[in-house]
Coordinates of C-alpha atoms in Angstrom, one line a residue:
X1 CA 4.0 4.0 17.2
X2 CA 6.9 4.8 14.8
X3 CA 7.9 7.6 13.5
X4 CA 9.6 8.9 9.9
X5 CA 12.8 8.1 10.9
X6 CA 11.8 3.9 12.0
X7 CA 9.8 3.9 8.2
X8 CA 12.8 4.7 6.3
X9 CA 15.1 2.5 8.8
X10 CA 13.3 -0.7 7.5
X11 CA 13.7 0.4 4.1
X12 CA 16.9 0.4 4.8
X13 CA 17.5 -3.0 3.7
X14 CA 20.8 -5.1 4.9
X15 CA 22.2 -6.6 2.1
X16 CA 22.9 -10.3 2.9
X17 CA 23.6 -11.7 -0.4
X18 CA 23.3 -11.1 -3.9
X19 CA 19.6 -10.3 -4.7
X20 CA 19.3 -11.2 -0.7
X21 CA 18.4 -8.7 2.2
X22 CA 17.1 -8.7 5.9
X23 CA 14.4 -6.1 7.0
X24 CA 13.0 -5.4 10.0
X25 CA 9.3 -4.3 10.5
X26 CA 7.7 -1.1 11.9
X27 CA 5.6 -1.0 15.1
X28 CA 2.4 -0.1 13.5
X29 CA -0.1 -1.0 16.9
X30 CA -1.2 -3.8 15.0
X31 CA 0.0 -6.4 17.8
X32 CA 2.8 -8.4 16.0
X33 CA 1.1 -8.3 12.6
X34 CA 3.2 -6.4 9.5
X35 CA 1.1 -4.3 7.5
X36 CA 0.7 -5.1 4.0
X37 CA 2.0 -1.5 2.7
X38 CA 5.2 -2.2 4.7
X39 CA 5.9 -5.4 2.4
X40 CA 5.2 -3.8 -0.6
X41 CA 7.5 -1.0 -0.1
X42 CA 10.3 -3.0 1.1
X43 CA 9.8 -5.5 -2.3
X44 CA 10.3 -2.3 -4.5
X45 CA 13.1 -1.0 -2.7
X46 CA 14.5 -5.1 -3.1
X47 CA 14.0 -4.5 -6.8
X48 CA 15.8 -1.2 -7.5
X49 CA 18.2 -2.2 -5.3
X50 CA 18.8 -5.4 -7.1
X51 CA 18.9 -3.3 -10.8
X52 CA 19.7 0.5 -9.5
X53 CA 19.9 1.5 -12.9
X54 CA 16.3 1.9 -13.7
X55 CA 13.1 3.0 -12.1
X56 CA 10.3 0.9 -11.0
X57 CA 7.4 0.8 -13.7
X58 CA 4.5 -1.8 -12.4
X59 CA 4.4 -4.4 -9.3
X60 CA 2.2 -7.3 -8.8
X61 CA 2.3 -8.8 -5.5
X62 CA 0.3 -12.4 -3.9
X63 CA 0.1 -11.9 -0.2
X64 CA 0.7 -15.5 0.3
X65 CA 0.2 -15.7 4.6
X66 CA 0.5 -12.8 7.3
X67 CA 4.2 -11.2 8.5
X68 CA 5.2 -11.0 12.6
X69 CA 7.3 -8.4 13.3
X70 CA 9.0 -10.5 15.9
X71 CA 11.2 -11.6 13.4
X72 CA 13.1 -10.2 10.6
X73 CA 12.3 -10.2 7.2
X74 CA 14.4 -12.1 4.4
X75 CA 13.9 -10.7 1.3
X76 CA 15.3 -12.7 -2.2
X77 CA 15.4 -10.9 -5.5
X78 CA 15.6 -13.1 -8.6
X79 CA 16.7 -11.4 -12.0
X80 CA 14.2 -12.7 -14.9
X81 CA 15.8 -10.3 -17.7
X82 CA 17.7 -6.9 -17.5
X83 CA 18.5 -4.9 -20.4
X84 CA 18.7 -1.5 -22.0
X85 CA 15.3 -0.4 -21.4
X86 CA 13.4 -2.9 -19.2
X87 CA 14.5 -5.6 -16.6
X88 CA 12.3 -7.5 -14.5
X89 CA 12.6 -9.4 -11.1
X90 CA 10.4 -11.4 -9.1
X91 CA 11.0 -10.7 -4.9
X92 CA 9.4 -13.2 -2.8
X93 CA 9.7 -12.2 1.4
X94 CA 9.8 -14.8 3.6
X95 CA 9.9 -15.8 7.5
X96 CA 11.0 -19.1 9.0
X97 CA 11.2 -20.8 5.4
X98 CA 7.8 -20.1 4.5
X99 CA 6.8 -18.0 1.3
X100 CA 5.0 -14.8 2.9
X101 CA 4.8 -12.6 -0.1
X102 CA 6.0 -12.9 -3.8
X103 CA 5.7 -9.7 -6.0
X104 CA 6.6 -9.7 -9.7
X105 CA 8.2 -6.1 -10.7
X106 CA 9.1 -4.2 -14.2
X107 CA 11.4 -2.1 -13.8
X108 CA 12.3 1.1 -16.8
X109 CA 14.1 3.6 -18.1
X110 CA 11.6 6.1 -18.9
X111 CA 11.4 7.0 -22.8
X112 CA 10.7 10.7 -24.3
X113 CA 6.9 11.2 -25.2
X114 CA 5.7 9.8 -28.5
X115 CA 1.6 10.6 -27.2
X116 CA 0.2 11.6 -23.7
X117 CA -2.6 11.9 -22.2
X118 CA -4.0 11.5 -18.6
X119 CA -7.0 10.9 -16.6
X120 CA -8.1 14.7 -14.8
X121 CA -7.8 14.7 -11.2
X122 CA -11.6 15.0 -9.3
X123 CA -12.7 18.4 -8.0
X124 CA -12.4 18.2 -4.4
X125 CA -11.4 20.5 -2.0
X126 CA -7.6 21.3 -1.4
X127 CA -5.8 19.4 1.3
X128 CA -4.6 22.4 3.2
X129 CA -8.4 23.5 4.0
X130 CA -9.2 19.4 5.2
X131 CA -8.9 19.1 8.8
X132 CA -6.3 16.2 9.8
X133 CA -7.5 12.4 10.7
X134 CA -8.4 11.7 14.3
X135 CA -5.6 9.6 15.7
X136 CA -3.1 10.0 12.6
X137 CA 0.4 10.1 12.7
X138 CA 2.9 13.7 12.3
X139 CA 5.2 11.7 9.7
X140 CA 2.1 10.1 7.7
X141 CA -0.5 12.7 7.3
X142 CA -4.3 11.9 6.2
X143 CA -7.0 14.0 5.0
X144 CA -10.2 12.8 3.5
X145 CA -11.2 15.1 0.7
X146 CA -15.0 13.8 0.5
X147 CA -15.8 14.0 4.5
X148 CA -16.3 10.2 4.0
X149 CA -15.4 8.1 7.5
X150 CA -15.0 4.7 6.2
X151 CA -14.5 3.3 9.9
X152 CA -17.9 4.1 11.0
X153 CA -20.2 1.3 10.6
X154 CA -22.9 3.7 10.6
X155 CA -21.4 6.3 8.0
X156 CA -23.3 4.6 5.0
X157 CA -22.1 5.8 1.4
X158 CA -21.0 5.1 -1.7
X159 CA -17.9 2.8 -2.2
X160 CA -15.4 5.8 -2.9
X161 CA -12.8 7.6 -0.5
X162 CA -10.6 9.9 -1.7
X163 CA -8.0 10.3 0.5
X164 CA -5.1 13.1 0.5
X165 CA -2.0 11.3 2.0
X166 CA 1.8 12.5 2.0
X167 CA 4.8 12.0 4.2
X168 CA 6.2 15.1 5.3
X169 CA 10.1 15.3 5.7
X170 CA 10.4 12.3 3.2
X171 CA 13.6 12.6 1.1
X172 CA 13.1 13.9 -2.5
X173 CA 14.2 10.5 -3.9
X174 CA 12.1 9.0 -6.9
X175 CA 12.6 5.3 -5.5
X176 CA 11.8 6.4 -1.8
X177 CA 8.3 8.2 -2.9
X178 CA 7.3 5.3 -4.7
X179 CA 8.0 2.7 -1.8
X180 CA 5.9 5.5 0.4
X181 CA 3.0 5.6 -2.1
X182 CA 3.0 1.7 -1.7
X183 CA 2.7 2.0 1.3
X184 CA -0.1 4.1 2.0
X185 CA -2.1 2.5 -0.8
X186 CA -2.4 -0.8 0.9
X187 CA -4.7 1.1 3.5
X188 CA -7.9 1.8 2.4
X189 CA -10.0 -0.1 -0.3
X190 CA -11.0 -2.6 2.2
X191 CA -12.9 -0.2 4.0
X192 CA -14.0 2.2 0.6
X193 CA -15.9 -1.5 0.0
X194 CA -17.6 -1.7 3.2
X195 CA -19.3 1.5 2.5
X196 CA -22.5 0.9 0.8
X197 CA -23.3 -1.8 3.6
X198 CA -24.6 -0.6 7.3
X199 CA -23.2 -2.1 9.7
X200 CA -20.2 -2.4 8.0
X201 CA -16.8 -0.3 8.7
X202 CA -12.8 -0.8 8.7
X203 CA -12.6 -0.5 11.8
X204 CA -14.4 -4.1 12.4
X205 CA -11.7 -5.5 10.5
X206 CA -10.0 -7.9 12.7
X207 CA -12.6 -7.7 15.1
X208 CA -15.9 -8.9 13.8
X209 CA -15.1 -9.0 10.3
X210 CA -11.8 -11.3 9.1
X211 CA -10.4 -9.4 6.4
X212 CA -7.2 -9.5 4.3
X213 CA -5.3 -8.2 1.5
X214 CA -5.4 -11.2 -1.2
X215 CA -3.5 -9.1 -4.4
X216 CA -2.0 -5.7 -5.2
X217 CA -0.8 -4.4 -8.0
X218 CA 0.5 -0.6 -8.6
X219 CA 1.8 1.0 -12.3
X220 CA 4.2 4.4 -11.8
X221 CA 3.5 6.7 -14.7
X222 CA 5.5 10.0 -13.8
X223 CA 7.8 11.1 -11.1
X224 CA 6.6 12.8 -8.0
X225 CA 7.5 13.8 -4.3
X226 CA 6.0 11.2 -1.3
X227 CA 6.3 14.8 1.3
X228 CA 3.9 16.5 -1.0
X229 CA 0.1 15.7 -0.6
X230 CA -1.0 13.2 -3.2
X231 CA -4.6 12.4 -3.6
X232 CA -6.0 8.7 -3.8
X233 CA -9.3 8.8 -5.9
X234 CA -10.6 5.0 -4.8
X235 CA -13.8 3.1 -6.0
X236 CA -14.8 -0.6 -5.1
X237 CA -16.3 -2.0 -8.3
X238 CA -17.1 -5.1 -6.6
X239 CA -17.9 -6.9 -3.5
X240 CA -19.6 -10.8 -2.8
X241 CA -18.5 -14.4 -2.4
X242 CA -16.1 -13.0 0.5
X243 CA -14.4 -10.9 -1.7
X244 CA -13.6 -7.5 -3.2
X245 CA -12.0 -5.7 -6.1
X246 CA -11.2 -2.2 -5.8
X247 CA -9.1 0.2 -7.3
X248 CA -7.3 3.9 -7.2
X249 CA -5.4 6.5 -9.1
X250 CA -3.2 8.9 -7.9
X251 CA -2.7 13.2 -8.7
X252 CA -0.4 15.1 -7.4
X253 CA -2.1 18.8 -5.6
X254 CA -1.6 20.6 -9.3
X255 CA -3.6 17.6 -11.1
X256 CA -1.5 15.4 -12.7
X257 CA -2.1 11.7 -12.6
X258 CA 1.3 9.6 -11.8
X259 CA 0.3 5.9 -10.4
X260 CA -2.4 3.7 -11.0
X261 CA -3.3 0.9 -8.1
X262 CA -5.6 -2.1 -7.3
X263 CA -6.7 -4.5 -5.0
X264 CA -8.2 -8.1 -4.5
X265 CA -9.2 -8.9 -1.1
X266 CA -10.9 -10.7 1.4
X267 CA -13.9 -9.6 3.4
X268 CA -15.8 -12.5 5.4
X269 CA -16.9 -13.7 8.9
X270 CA -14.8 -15.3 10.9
X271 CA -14.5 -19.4 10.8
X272 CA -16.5 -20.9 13.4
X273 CA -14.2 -20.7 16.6
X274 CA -11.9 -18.5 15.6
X275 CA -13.3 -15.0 16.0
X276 CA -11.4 -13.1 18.4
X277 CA -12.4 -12.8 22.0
X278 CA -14.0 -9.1 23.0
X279 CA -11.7 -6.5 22.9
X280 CA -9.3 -8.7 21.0
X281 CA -8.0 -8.0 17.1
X282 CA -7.5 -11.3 15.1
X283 CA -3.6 -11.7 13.8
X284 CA -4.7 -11.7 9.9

């Protein structure tokens, strides 16, 4: 399992190029699969790194086919406008000459206010009083603020989780707690979507249930730190036709909302003949 230091190592990215980069991928005990989260991190950090003058405002991203981390990562920013206040770049991340992810970004340089307003942040319990996840990791702290256990196939619900995530020891760097965010937001609308349905939990996913993410996008609103707990507030709106849509806003411990993020994917049975064997997890 990695730790801190092996996350901020691969989003380290080696400049190859201009607008090009190699990454490696983290050992997530996912066999050779790379978790989504990873990619959209390391697309971001592509983005500013390809127009370091501004800040990262919004990313779509297609999750084309499934990353091994046997191999590294090549990563190719193209430059669709850059000016004063806006630029934008598409980052597509590739493996052997095949497309495996292509994410569209908008990047900014914040403005002063002319109006605000935000969203409130849900009354749940602070994180400090939350025990810590079964299993989690000392450099990627998880607390669920609801009780909810959205692996349990038995734990039936409603399709929300809010989660309190942060990253102790992450460096105070506006770029760098974005990426982070990213990456922890890939992890858990799948499962809020599974829910409602007995029978039904993440932790079927790649076992008895194929699952993917399909689409993700994420909009930044205001700075904040990645080491300091953030809480997810996540709904499903929809699930059918092998599918689901969910979605998530973000609040820092003191209530203020600073990213927005949702998610398209894809919740099915296996294909005949292609269910893992017991014991086994399916690659994607």
């Amino acid at each position: 399992m990695s730790d801190l230091t092996d996350v901020l190592a691969v989003l380290d990215l080696k400049e190859t190029g201009e607008g090009r980069f190699e990454a490696g991928s983290l050992d997530e005990g996912m066999g050779t699969v790379v978790f989504g989260g990873q990619l959209l991190a390391q697309s971001l950090i592509a983005a500013t790194r390809t127009i370091p003058d501004k800040q990262a405002l919004s990313m779509h991203m297609v999750f084309a086919r499934g990353a091994t981390a046997a191999e590294p990562l090549e990563i190719a920013v193209d430059t669709m406008q850059a000016g004063r206040a806006f630029g934008s770049v598409t980052v597509t991340t590739s493996q052997g000459g095949k497309v495996c992810t292509r994410a569209l970004v908008l990047l900014h340089a914040p403005d002063d206010d002319l109006i605000r307003h935000g969203d409130a942040a849900p009354d749940v319990p602070a994180a400090d009083g939350l025990p810590g996840r079964d299993g989690g990791s000392p450099w990627w702290e998880i607390r669920y603020a609801d009780g909810a256990d959205f692996a349990d196939p038995d734990a039936v619900g409603p399709p929300e989780l809010r989660v309190w995530t942060r990253f102790p020891g992450a460096p105070d760097d506006v770029t760098l707690s974005q990426a982070l965010l990213a990456y922890a937001s890939d992890g858990f609308l799948i499962g809020t979507a599974m829910r409602p349905h007995p029978g039904k939990g993440q932790s079927l996913a790649h076992v008895s249930i194929s699952t993917t993410v399909l689409t993700q996008t994420l909009s930044f609103h205001e700075p904040f730190s990645a080491a300091d707990w953030l809480l997810l507030d996540q709904r499903s709106s929809y699930a059918g036709r092998g599918r689901t849509q969910g979605s998530g806003t973000v609040f820092t411990a003191d209530g203020r909302l600073v990213a927005s993020f949702s998610q398209v994917n894809m919740v099915r049975d296996f294909p005949a003949g292609q269910a893992p064997k017991p014991g086994e997890r399916a690659a994607r």
